[in-house]
Short mmCIF file of N, CA and C in Angstrom, two decimals:
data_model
loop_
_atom_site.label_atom_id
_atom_site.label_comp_id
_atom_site.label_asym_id
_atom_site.label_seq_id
_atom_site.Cartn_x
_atom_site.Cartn_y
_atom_site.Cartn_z
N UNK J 1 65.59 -54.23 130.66
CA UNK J 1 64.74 -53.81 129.56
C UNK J 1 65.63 -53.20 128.48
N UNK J 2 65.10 -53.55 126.97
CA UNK J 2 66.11 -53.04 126.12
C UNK J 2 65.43 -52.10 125.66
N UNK J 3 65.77 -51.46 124.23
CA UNK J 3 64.87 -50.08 123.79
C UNK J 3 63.65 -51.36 123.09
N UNK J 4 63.95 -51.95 122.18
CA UNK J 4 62.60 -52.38 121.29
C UNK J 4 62.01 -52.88 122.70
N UNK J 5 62.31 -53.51 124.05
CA UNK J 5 60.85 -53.52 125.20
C UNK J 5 60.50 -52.38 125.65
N UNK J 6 61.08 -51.48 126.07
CA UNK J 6 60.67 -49.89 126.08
C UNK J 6 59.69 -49.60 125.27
N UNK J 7 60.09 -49.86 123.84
CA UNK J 7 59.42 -49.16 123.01
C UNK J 7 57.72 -50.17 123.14
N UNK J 8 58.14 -50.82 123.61
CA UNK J 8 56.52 -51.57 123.33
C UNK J 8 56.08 -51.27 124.35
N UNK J 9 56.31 -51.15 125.49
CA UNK J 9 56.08 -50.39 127.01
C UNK J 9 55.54 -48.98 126.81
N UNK J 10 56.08 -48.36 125.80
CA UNK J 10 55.52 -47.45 125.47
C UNK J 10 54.11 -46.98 124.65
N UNK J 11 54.10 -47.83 123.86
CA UNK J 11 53.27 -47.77 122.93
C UNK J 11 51.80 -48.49 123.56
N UNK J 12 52.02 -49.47 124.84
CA UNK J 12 50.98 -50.09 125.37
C UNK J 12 50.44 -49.02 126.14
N UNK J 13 51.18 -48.14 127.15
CA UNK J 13 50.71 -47.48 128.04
C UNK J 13 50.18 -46.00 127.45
N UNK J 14 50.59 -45.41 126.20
CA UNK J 14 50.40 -44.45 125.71
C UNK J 14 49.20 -44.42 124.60
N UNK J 15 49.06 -46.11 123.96
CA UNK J 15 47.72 -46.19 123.66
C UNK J 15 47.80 -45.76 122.14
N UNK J 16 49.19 -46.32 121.43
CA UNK J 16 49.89 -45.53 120.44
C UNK J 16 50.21 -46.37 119.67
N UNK J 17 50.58 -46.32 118.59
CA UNK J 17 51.46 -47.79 117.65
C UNK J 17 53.23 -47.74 117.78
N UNK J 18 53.50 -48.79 117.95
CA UNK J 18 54.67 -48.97 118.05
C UNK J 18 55.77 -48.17 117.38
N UNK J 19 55.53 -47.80 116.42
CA UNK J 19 56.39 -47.25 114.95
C UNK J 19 56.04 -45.58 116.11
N UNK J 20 54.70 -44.98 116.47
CA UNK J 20 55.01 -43.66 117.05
C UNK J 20 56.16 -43.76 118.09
N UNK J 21 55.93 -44.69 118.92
CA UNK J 21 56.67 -45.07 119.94
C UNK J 21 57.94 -44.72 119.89
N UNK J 22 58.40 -45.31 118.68
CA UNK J 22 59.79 -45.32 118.66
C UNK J 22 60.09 -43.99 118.34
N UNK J 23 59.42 -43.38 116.85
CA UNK J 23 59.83 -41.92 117.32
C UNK J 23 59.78 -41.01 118.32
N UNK J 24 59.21 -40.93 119.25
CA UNK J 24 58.64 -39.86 120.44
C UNK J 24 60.15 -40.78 121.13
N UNK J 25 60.66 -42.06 121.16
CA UNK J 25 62.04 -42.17 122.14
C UNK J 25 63.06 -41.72 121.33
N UNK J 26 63.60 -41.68 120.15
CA UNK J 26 64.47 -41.16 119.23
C UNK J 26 64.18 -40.01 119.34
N UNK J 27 63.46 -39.46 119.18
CA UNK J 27 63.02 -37.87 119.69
C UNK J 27 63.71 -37.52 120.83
N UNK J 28 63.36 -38.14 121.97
CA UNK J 28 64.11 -37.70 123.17
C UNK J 28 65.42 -37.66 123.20
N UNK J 29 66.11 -39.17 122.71
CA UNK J 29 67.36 -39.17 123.02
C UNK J 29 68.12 -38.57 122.30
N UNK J 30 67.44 -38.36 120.86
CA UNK J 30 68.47 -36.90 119.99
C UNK J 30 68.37 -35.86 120.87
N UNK J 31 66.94 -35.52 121.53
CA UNK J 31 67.27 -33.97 121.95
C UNK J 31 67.94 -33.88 123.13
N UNK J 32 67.92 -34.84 123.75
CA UNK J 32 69.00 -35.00 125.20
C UNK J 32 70.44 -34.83 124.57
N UNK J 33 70.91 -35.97 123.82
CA UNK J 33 71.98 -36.10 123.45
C UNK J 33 72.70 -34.28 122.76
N UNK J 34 71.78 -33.58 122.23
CA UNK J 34 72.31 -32.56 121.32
C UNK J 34 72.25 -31.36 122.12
N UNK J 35 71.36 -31.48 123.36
CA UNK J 35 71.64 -30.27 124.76
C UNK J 35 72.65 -30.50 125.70
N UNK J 36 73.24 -32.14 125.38
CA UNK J 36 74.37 -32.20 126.37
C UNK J 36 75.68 -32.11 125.20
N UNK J 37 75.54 -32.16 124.46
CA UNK J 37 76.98 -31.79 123.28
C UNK J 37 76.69 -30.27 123.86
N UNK J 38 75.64 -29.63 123.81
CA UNK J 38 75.65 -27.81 123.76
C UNK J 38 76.45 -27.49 125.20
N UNK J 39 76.45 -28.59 126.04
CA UNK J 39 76.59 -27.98 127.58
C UNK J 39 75.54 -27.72 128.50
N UNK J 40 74.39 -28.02 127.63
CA UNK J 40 73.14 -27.94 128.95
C UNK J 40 72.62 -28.79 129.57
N UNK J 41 72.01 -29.15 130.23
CA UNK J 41 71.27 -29.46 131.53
C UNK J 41 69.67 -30.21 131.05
N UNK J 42 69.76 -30.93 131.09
CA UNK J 42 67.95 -31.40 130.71
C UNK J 42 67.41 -32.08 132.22
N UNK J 43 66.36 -30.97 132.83
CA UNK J 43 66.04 -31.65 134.23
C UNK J 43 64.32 -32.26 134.38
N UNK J 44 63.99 -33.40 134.27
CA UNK J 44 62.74 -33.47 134.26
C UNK J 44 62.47 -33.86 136.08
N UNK J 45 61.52 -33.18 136.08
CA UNK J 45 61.23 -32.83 137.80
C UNK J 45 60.72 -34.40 138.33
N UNK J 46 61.04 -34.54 139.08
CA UNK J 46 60.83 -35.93 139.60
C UNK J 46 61.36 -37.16 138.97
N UNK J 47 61.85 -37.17 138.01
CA UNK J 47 62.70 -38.29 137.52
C UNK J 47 64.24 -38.04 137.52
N UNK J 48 64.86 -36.90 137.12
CA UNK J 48 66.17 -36.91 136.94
C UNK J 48 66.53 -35.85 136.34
N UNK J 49 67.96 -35.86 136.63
CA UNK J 49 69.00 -34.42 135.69
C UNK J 49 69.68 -34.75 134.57
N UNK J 50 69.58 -34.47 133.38
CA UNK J 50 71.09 -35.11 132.48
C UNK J 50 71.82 -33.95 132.82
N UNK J 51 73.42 -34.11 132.73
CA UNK J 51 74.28 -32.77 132.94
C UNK J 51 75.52 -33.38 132.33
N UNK J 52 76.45 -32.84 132.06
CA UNK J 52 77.83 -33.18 131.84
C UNK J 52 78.81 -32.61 132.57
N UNK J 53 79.90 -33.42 133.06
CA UNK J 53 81.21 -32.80 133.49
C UNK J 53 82.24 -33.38 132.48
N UNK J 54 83.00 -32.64 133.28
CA UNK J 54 84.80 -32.50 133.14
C UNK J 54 85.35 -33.16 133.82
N UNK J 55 85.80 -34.62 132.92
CA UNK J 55 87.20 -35.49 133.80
C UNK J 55 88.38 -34.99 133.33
N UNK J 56 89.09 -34.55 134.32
CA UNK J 56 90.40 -34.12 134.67
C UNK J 56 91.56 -35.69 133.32
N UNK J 57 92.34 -34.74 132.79
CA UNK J 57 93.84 -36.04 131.98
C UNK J 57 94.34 -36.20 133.53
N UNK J 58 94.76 -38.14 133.33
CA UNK J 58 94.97 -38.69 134.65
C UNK J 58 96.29 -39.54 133.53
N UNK J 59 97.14 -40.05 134.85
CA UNK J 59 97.64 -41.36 134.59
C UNK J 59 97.14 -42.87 135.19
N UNK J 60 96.58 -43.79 134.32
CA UNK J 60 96.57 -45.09 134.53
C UNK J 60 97.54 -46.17 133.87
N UNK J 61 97.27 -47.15 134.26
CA UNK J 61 98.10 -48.54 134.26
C UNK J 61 97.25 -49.30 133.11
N UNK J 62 97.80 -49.42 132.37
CA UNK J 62 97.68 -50.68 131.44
C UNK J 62 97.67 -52.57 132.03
N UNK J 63 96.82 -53.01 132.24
CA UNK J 63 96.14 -53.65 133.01
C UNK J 63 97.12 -55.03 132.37
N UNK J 64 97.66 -55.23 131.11
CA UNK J 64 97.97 -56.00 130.36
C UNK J 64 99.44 -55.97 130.76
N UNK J 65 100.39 -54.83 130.17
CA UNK J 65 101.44 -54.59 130.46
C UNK J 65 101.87 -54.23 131.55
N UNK J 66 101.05 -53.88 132.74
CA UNK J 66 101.60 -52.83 133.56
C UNK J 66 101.88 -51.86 133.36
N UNK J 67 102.17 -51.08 132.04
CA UNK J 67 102.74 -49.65 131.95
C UNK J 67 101.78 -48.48 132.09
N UNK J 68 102.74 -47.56 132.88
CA UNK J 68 101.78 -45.99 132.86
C UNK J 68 101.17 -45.78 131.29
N UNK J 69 99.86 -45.64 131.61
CA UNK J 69 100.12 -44.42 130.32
C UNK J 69 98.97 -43.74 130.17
N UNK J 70 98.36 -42.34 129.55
CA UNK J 70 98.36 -41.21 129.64
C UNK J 70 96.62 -41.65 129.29
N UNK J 71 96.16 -41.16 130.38
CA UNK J 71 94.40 -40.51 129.45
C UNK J 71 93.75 -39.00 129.69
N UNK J 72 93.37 -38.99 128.55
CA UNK J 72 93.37 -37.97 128.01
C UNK J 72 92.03 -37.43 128.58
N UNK J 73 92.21 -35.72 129.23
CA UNK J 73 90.85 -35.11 129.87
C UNK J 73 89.60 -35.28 128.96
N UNK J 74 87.90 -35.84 129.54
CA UNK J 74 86.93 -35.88 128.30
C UNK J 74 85.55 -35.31 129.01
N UNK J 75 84.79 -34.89 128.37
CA UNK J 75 83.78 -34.49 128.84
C UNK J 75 82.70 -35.76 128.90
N UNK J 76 82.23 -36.24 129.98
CA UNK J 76 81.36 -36.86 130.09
C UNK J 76 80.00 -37.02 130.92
N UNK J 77 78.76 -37.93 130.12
CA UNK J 77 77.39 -37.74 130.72
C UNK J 77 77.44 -37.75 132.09
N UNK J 78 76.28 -37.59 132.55
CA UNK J 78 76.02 -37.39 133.96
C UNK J 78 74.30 -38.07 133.77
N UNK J 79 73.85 -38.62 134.89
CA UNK J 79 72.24 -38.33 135.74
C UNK J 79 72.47 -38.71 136.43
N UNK J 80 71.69 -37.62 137.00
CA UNK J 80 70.88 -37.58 138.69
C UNK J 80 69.66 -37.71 139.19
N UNK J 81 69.31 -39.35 139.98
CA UNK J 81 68.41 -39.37 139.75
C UNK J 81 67.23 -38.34 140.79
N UNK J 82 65.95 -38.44 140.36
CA UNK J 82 65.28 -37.00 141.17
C UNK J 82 64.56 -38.16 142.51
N UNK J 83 63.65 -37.24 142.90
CA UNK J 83 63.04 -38.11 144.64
C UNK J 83 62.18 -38.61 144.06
N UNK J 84 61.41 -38.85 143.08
CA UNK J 84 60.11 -39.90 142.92
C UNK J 84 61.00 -41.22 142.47
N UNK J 85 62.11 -40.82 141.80
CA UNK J 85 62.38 -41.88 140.86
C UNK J 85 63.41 -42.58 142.34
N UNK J 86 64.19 -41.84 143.00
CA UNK J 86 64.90 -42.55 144.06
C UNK J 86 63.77 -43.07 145.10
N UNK J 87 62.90 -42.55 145.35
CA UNK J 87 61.82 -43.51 146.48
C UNK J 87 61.11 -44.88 145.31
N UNK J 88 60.84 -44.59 144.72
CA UNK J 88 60.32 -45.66 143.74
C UNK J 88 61.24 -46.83 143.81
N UNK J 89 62.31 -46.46 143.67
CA UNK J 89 63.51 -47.60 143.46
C UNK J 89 63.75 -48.36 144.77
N UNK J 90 63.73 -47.43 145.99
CA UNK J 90 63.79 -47.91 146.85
C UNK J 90 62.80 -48.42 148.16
N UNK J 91 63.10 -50.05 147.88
CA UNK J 91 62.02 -50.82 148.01
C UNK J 91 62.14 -50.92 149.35
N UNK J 92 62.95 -50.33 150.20
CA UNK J 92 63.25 -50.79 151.52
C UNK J 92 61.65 -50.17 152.82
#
């Protein structure tokens, strides 16, 4: 699913016009995106955690050349998903 099927997924089940749709998801993902630049945590209960860590500066291999070379420590996203959303998924 991409965002414009989301967004129509949305707008069917919410009973909404498409154009709201899209704002109420731009809505979210600015405010996710601008609590995980701050360092916080966005946990919605039964679906999931956003969080960010800390990757450690490593050395890798240049896949092309073979040569070492240097990457640089970065802060990056995280989710975790919660128990409705992991039993849901899992169809077993």
């Amino acid at each position: 699913m991409n965002k414009s099927e989301l967004i129509d997924a949305i707008a069917a089940d919410a009973g909404i016009s498409k154009e709201a749709a899209k704002k109420a998801l731009n809505s979210f993902t600015t405010n996710v995106t601008n609590a995980l630049a701050k360092g916080e945590k966005v946990a919605l209960v039964g679906f999931g955690t956003f969080s960010t860590s800390e990757r450690a500066a490593r050395t890798g291999i240049n896949p092309q050349t073979k040569k070492e070379i240097q990457i640089a420590a970065k802060t990056v996203a995280k989710f975790k998903a919660g128990s409705e959303l992991s039993a849901a998924v899992d169809k077993k």
